[in-house]
Amino acid sequence: MWFNKGEYDKRGNRVVAEDMLTQALQQLKDHKIRVTPQRQIILNYLITHHNHPSVETIYQELATQLPNLSLATVYNTLKLFVDLGIVIELQNGDAGTHYDFFGRPHYHVVCENCGKITDVFEPDLRSVEAKAAELSGYLVTGHNMEVYGLCPDCQKLLNVTKTADLKRLKLTHSE
Ligand code: ZN
Ligand code: MN
């Protein structure tokens, strides 16, 4: 089964992966872009996985389902989705690019030790856009925020329990 993951919107209503896929496919149709099996399966993979995969990961995971799939097709499909604003690109310091379905806006916390990228849905930073517009005179179209730190697994691994301990790992960004 593809559609088994449910998420919740701000009002607590269940947002089903199937609905997100339908909406995203409609966006393709609105732009007169053909819905090929490859495009549909790659999009579905991104909607149902929150692992912020690289091109290679997506290719490896889907190659068994789509024997004719090539790395170039995955790459070009992702580029198309990024251009449409359906998918975003992320960096985590490992020199690769990671991809994320962005049907529901959220923020990312990136582990500076292992590169893990975790979703954060809570903080509402739309006021940042209003403030930036006010201070710069720009017509603001959007924003992106990344928070850096040490994930719970790496905290255990490196025996770090408080922010002050980060100094010895030279992971703090303050002067
Ligand atoms: Zn980590
Ligand atoms: Mn994400």
PDB file of N, CA and C in Angstrom, residues 42-97:
ATOM      1  N   ILE A  42       7.800   9.055  -8.280  1.00  0.00           N
ATOM      2  CA  ILE A  42       8.803   9.855  -7.573  1.00  0.00           C
ATOM      3  C   ILE A  42       8.109  10.835  -6.611  1.00  0.00           C
ATOM      4  N   LEU A  43       7.041  11.449  -7.088  1.00  0.00           N
ATOM      5  CA  LEU A  43       6.283  12.384  -6.257  1.00  0.00           C
ATOM      6  C   LEU A  43       5.685  11.655  -5.050  1.00  0.00           C
ATOM      7  N   ASN A  44       5.115  10.485  -5.309  1.00  0.00           N
ATOM      8  CA  ASN A  44       4.534   9.698  -4.216  1.00  0.00           C
ATOM      9  C   ASN A  44       5.594   9.291  -3.185  1.00  0.00           C
ATOM     10  N   TYR A  45       6.774   8.946  -3.683  1.00  0.00           N
ATOM     11  CA  TYR A  45       7.861   8.574  -2.767  1.00  0.00           C
ATOM     12  C   TYR A  45       8.182   9.743  -1.823  1.00  0.00           C
ATOM     13  N   LEU A  46       8.288  10.938  -2.416  1.00  0.00           N
ATOM     14  CA  LEU A  46       8.629  12.112  -1.602  1.00  0.00           C
ATOM     15  C   LEU A  46       7.526  12.472  -0.612  1.00  0.00           C
ATOM     16  N   ILE A  47       6.275  12.272  -1.019  1.00  0.00           N
ATOM     17  CA  ILE A  47       5.154  12.597  -0.133  1.00  0.00           C
ATOM     18  C   ILE A  47       5.095  11.633   1.048  1.00  0.00           C
ATOM     19  N   THR A  48       5.425  10.380   0.824  1.00  0.00           N
ATOM     20  CA  THR A  48       5.275   9.372   1.876  1.00  0.00           C
ATOM     21  C   THR A  48       6.564   9.113   2.663  1.00  0.00           C
ATOM     22  N   HIS A  49       7.652   9.794   2.294  1.00  0.00           N
ATOM     23  CA  HIS A  49       8.902   9.636   3.040  1.00  0.00           C
ATOM     24  C   HIS A  49       9.377  10.990   3.551  1.00  0.00           C
ATOM     25  N   HIS A  50       9.799  11.021   4.792  1.00  0.00           N
ATOM     26  CA  HIS A  50      10.243  12.290   5.375  1.00  0.00           C
ATOM     27  C   HIS A  50      11.730  12.233   5.674  1.00  0.00           C
ATOM     28  N   ASN A  51      12.439  11.488   4.824  1.00  0.00           N
ATOM     29  CA  ASN A  51      13.866  11.252   5.057  1.00  0.00           C
ATOM     30  C   ASN A  51      14.780  12.227   4.316  1.00  0.00           C
ATOM     31  N   HIS A  52      14.195  13.210   3.592  1.00  0.00           N
ATOM     32  CA  HIS A  52      14.993  14.186   2.860  1.00  0.00           C
ATOM     33  C   HIS A  52      16.077  13.491   2.025  1.00  0.00           C
ATOM     34  N   PRO A  53      15.648  12.654   1.086  1.00  0.00           N
ATOM     35  CA  PRO A  53      16.596  11.814   0.345  1.00  0.00           C
ATOM     36  C   PRO A  53      17.410  12.568  -0.701  1.00  0.00           C
ATOM     37  N   SER A  54      18.535  11.966  -1.067  1.00  0.00           N
ATOM     38  CA  SER A  54      19.343  12.462  -2.182  1.00  0.00           C
ATOM     39  C   SER A  54      18.803  11.829  -3.465  1.00  0.00           C
ATOM     40  N   VAL A  55      19.295  12.291  -4.622  1.00  0.00           N
ATOM     41  CA  VAL A  55      18.899  11.704  -5.911  1.00  0.00           C
ATOM     42  C   VAL A  55      19.194  10.201  -5.894  1.00  0.00           C
ATOM     43  N   GLU A  56      20.379   9.848  -5.388  1.00  0.00           N
ATOM     44  CA  GLU A  56      20.814   8.447  -5.376  1.00  0.00           C
ATOM     45  C   GLU A  56      19.892   7.577  -4.520  1.00  0.00           C
ATOM     46  N   THR A  57      19.492   8.108  -3.346  1.00  0.00           N
ATOM     47  CA  THR A  57      18.598   7.341  -2.469  1.00  0.00           C
ATOM     48  C   THR A  57      17.271   7.063  -3.166  1.00  0.00           C
ATOM     49  N   ILE A  58      16.698   8.097  -3.784  1.00  0.00           N
ATOM     50  CA  ILE A  58      15.415   7.931  -4.470  1.00  0.00           C
ATOM     51  C   ILE A  58      15.558   6.910  -5.590  1.00  0.00           C
ATOM     52  N   TYR A  59      16.635   7.027  -6.339  1.00  0.00           N
ATOM     53  CA  TYR A  59      16.893   6.101  -7.448  1.00  0.00           C
ATOM     54  C   TYR A  59      16.977   4.654  -6.938  1.00  0.00           C
ATOM     55  N   GLN A  60      17.770   4.449  -5.891  1.00  0.00           N
ATOM     56  CA  GLN A  60      17.944   3.094  -5.347  1.00  0.00           C
ATOM     57  C   GLN A  60      16.638   2.515  -4.821  1.00  0.00           C
ATOM     58  N   GLU A  61      15.832   3.364  -4.153  1.00  0.00           N
ATOM     59  CA  GLU A  61      14.589   2.887  -3.561  1.00  0.00           C
ATOM     60  C   GLU A  61      13.539   2.546  -4.615  1.00  0.00           C
ATOM     61  N   LEU A  62      13.587   3.246  -5.759  1.00  0.00           N
ATOM     62  CA  LEU A  62      12.538   3.067  -6.766  1.00  0.00           C
ATOM     63  C   LEU A  62      12.949   2.186  -7.937  1.00  0.00           C
ATOM     64  N   ALA A  63      14.230   1.860  -8.031  1.00  0.00           N
ATOM     65  CA  ALA A  63      14.730   1.089  -9.180  1.00  0.00           C
ATOM     66  C   ALA A  63      14.040  -0.271  -9.310  1.00  0.00           C
ATOM     67  N   THR A  64      13.660  -0.879  -8.172  1.00  0.00           N
ATOM     68  CA  THR A  64      13.003  -2.190  -8.243  1.00  0.00           C
ATOM     69  C   THR A  64      11.583  -2.067  -8.791  1.00  0.00           C
ATOM     70  N   GLN A  65      10.900  -0.947  -8.438  1.00  0.00           N
ATOM     71  CA  GLN A  65       9.537  -0.705  -8.938  1.00  0.00           C
ATOM     72  C   GLN A  65       9.523  -0.313 -10.399  1.00  0.00           C
ATOM     73  N   LEU A  66      10.569   0.427 -10.807  1.00  0.00           N
ATOM     74  CA  LEU A  66      10.642   0.972 -12.160  1.00  0.00           C
ATOM     75  C   LEU A  66      11.964   0.541 -12.797  1.00  0.00           C
ATOM     76  N   PRO A  67      11.977  -0.643 -13.387  1.00  0.00           N
ATOM     77  CA  PRO A  67      13.244  -1.182 -13.900  1.00  0.00           C
ATOM     78  C   PRO A  67      13.918  -0.295 -14.966  1.00  0.00           C
ATOM     79  N   ASN A  68      13.135   0.521 -15.679  1.00  0.00           N
ATOM     80  CA  ASN A  68      13.726   1.365 -16.726  1.00  0.00           C
ATOM     81  C   ASN A  68      14.181   2.726 -16.214  1.00  0.00           C
ATOM     82  N   LEU A  69      14.037   2.941 -14.913  1.00  0.00           N
ATOM     83  CA  LEU A  69      14.383   4.237 -14.333  1.00  0.00           C
ATOM     84  C   LEU A  69      15.890   4.478 -14.398  1.00  0.00           C
ATOM     85  N   SER A  70      16.280   5.704 -14.759  1.00  0.00           N
ATOM     86  CA  SER A  70      17.701   6.060 -14.737  1.00  0.00           C
ATOM     87  C   SER A  70      17.916   7.181 -13.723  1.00  0.00           C
ATOM     88  N   LEU A  71      19.171   7.296 -13.293  1.00  0.00           N
ATOM     89  CA  LEU A  71      19.519   8.354 -12.343  1.00  0.00           C
ATOM     90  C   LEU A  71      19.217   9.726 -12.953  1.00  0.00           C
ATOM     91  N   ALA A  72      19.454   9.859 -14.259  1.00  0.00           N
ATOM     92  CA  ALA A  72      19.203  11.130 -14.951  1.00  0.00           C
ATOM     93  C   ALA A  72      17.720  11.491 -14.937  1.00  0.00           C
ATOM     94  N   THR A  73      16.856  10.483 -15.097  1.00  0.00           N
ATOM     95  CA  THR A  73      15.405  10.737 -15.053  1.00  0.00           C
ATOM     96  C   THR A  73      14.996  11.230 -13.673  1.00  0.00           C
ATOM     97  N   VAL A  74      15.533  10.593 -12.633  1.00  0.00           N
ATOM     98  CA  VAL A  74      15.207  11.016 -11.265  1.00  0.00           C
ATOM     99  C   VAL A  74      15.661  12.461 -11.082  1.00  0.00           C
ATOM    100  N   TYR A  75      16.895  12.736 -11.521  1.00  0.00           N
ATOM    101  CA  TYR A  75      17.439  14.078 -11.379  1.00  0.00           C
ATOM    102  C   TYR A  75      16.580  15.114 -12.115  1.00  0.00           C
ATOM    103  N   ASN A  76      16.250  14.825 -13.371  1.00  0.00           N
ATOM    104  CA  ASN A  76      15.466  15.773 -14.173  1.00  0.00           C
ATOM    105  C   ASN A  76      14.056  15.957 -13.621  1.00  0.00           C
ATOM    106  N   THR A  77      13.478  14.884 -13.112  1.00  0.00           N
ATOM    107  CA  THR A  77      12.135  14.960 -12.535  1.00  0.00           C
ATOM    108  C   THR A  77      12.149  15.839 -11.287  1.00  0.00           C
ATOM    109  N   LEU A  78      13.182  15.663 -10.449  1.00  0.00           N
ATOM    110  CA  LEU A  78      13.290  16.475  -9.237  1.00  0.00           C
ATOM    111  C   LEU A  78      13.463  17.945  -9.590  1.00  0.00           C
ATOM    112  N   LYS A  79      14.271  18.221 -10.617  1.00  0.00           N
ATOM    113  CA  LYS A  79      14.511  19.590 -11.047  1.00  0.00           C
ATOM    114  C   LYS A  79      13.198  20.236 -11.502  1.00  0.00           C
ATOM    115  N   LEU A  80      12.397  19.460 -12.220  1.00  0.00           N
ATOM    116  CA  LEU A  80      11.083  19.934 -12.664  1.00  0.00           C
ATOM    117  C   LEU A  80      10.195  20.279 -11.462  1.00  0.00           C
ATOM    118  N   PHE A  81      10.154  19.385 -10.473  1.00  0.00           N
ATOM    119  CA  PHE A  81       9.340  19.626  -9.271  1.00  0.00           C
ATOM    120  C   PHE A  81       9.845  20.848  -8.487  1.00  0.00           C
ATOM    121  N   VAL A  82      11.168  21.022  -8.446  1.00  0.00           N
ATOM    122  CA  VAL A  82      11.745  22.176  -7.743  1.00  0.00           C
ATOM    123  C   VAL A  82      11.350  23.462  -8.462  1.00  0.00           C
ATOM    124  N   ASP A  83      11.448  23.445  -9.807  1.00  0.00           N
ATOM    125  CA  ASP A  83      11.064  24.624 -10.596  1.00  0.00           C
ATOM    126  C   ASP A  83       9.591  24.987 -10.380  1.00  0.00           C
ATOM    127  N   LEU A  84       8.757  23.971 -10.160  1.00  0.00           N
ATOM    128  CA  LEU A  84       7.326  24.208  -9.943  1.00  0.00           C
ATOM    129  C   LEU A  84       7.018  24.616  -8.500  1.00  0.00           C
ATOM    130  N   GLY A  85       8.017  24.474  -7.615  1.00  0.00           N
ATOM    131  CA  GLY A  85       7.813  24.839  -6.215  1.00  0.00           C
ATOM    132  C   GLY A  85       7.132  23.754  -5.391  1.00  0.00           C
ATOM    133  N   ILE A  86       6.990  22.550  -5.957  1.00  0.00           N
ATOM    134  CA  ILE A  86       6.349  21.440  -5.239  1.00  0.00           C
ATOM    135  C   ILE A  86       7.348  20.803  -4.274  1.00  0.00           C
ATOM    136  N   VAL A  87       8.615  20.814  -4.703  1.00  0.00           N
ATOM    137  CA  VAL A  87       9.690  20.162  -3.950  1.00  0.00           C
ATOM    138  C   VAL A  87      10.775  21.200  -3.695  1.00  0.00           C
ATOM    139  N   ILE A  88      11.427  21.111  -2.542  1.00  0.00           N
ATOM    140  CA  ILE A  88      12.537  22.025  -2.265  1.00  0.00           C
ATOM    141  C   ILE A  88      13.852  21.251  -2.155  1.00  0.00           C
ATOM    142  N   GLU A  89      14.948  21.975  -2.381  1.00  0.00           N
ATOM    143  CA  GLU A  89      16.286  21.410  -2.253  1.00  0.00           C
ATOM    144  C   GLU A  89      16.859  21.811  -0.902  1.00  0.00           C
ATOM    145  N   LEU A  90      17.593  20.896  -0.287  1.00  0.00           N
ATOM    146  CA  LEU A  90      18.209  21.169   1.012  1.00  0.00           C
ATOM    147  C   LEU A  90      19.662  20.720   0.998  1.00  0.00           C
ATOM    148  N   GLN A  91      20.494  21.429   1.759  1.00  0.00           N
ATOM    149  CA  GLN A  91      21.889  21.016   1.943  1.00  0.00           C
ATOM    150  C   GLN A  91      22.070  20.664   3.411  1.00  0.00           C
ATOM    151  N   ASN A  92      22.868  19.645   3.687  1.00  0.00           N
ATOM    152  CA  ASN A  92      23.148  19.327   5.093  1.00  0.00           C
ATOM    153  C   ASN A  92      24.645  19.232   5.360  1.00  0.00           C
ATOM    154  N   GLY A  93      25.432  19.758   4.444  1.00  0.00           N
ATOM    155  CA  GLY A  93      26.864  19.780   4.647  1.00  0.00           C
ATOM    156  C   GLY A  93      27.586  18.540   4.153  1.00  0.00           C
ATOM    157  N   ASP A  94      26.861  17.568   3.544  1.00  0.00           N
ATOM    158  CA  ASP A  94      27.531  16.357   3.058  1.00  0.00           C
ATOM    159  C   ASP A  94      27.869  16.451   1.572  1.00  0.00           C
ATOM    160  N   ALA A  95      27.821  17.629   1.004  1.00  0.00           N
ATOM    161  CA  ALA A  95      28.171  17.900  -0.391  1.00  0.00           C
ATOM    162  C   ALA A  95      27.094  17.451  -1.377  1.00  0.00           C
ATOM    163  N   GLY A  96      26.080  16.730  -0.903  1.00  0.00           N
ATOM    164  CA  GLY A  96      24.986  16.336  -1.790  1.00  0.00           C
ATOM    165  C   GLY A  96      23.797  17.257  -1.626  1.00  0.00           C
ATOM    166  N   THR A  97      22.830  17.131  -2.531  1.00  0.00           N
ATOM    167  CA  THR A  97      21.591  17.884  -2.411  1.00  0.00           C
ATOM    168  C   THR A  97      20.494  16.922  -1.982  1.00  0.00           C
TER     169      THR A  97
END
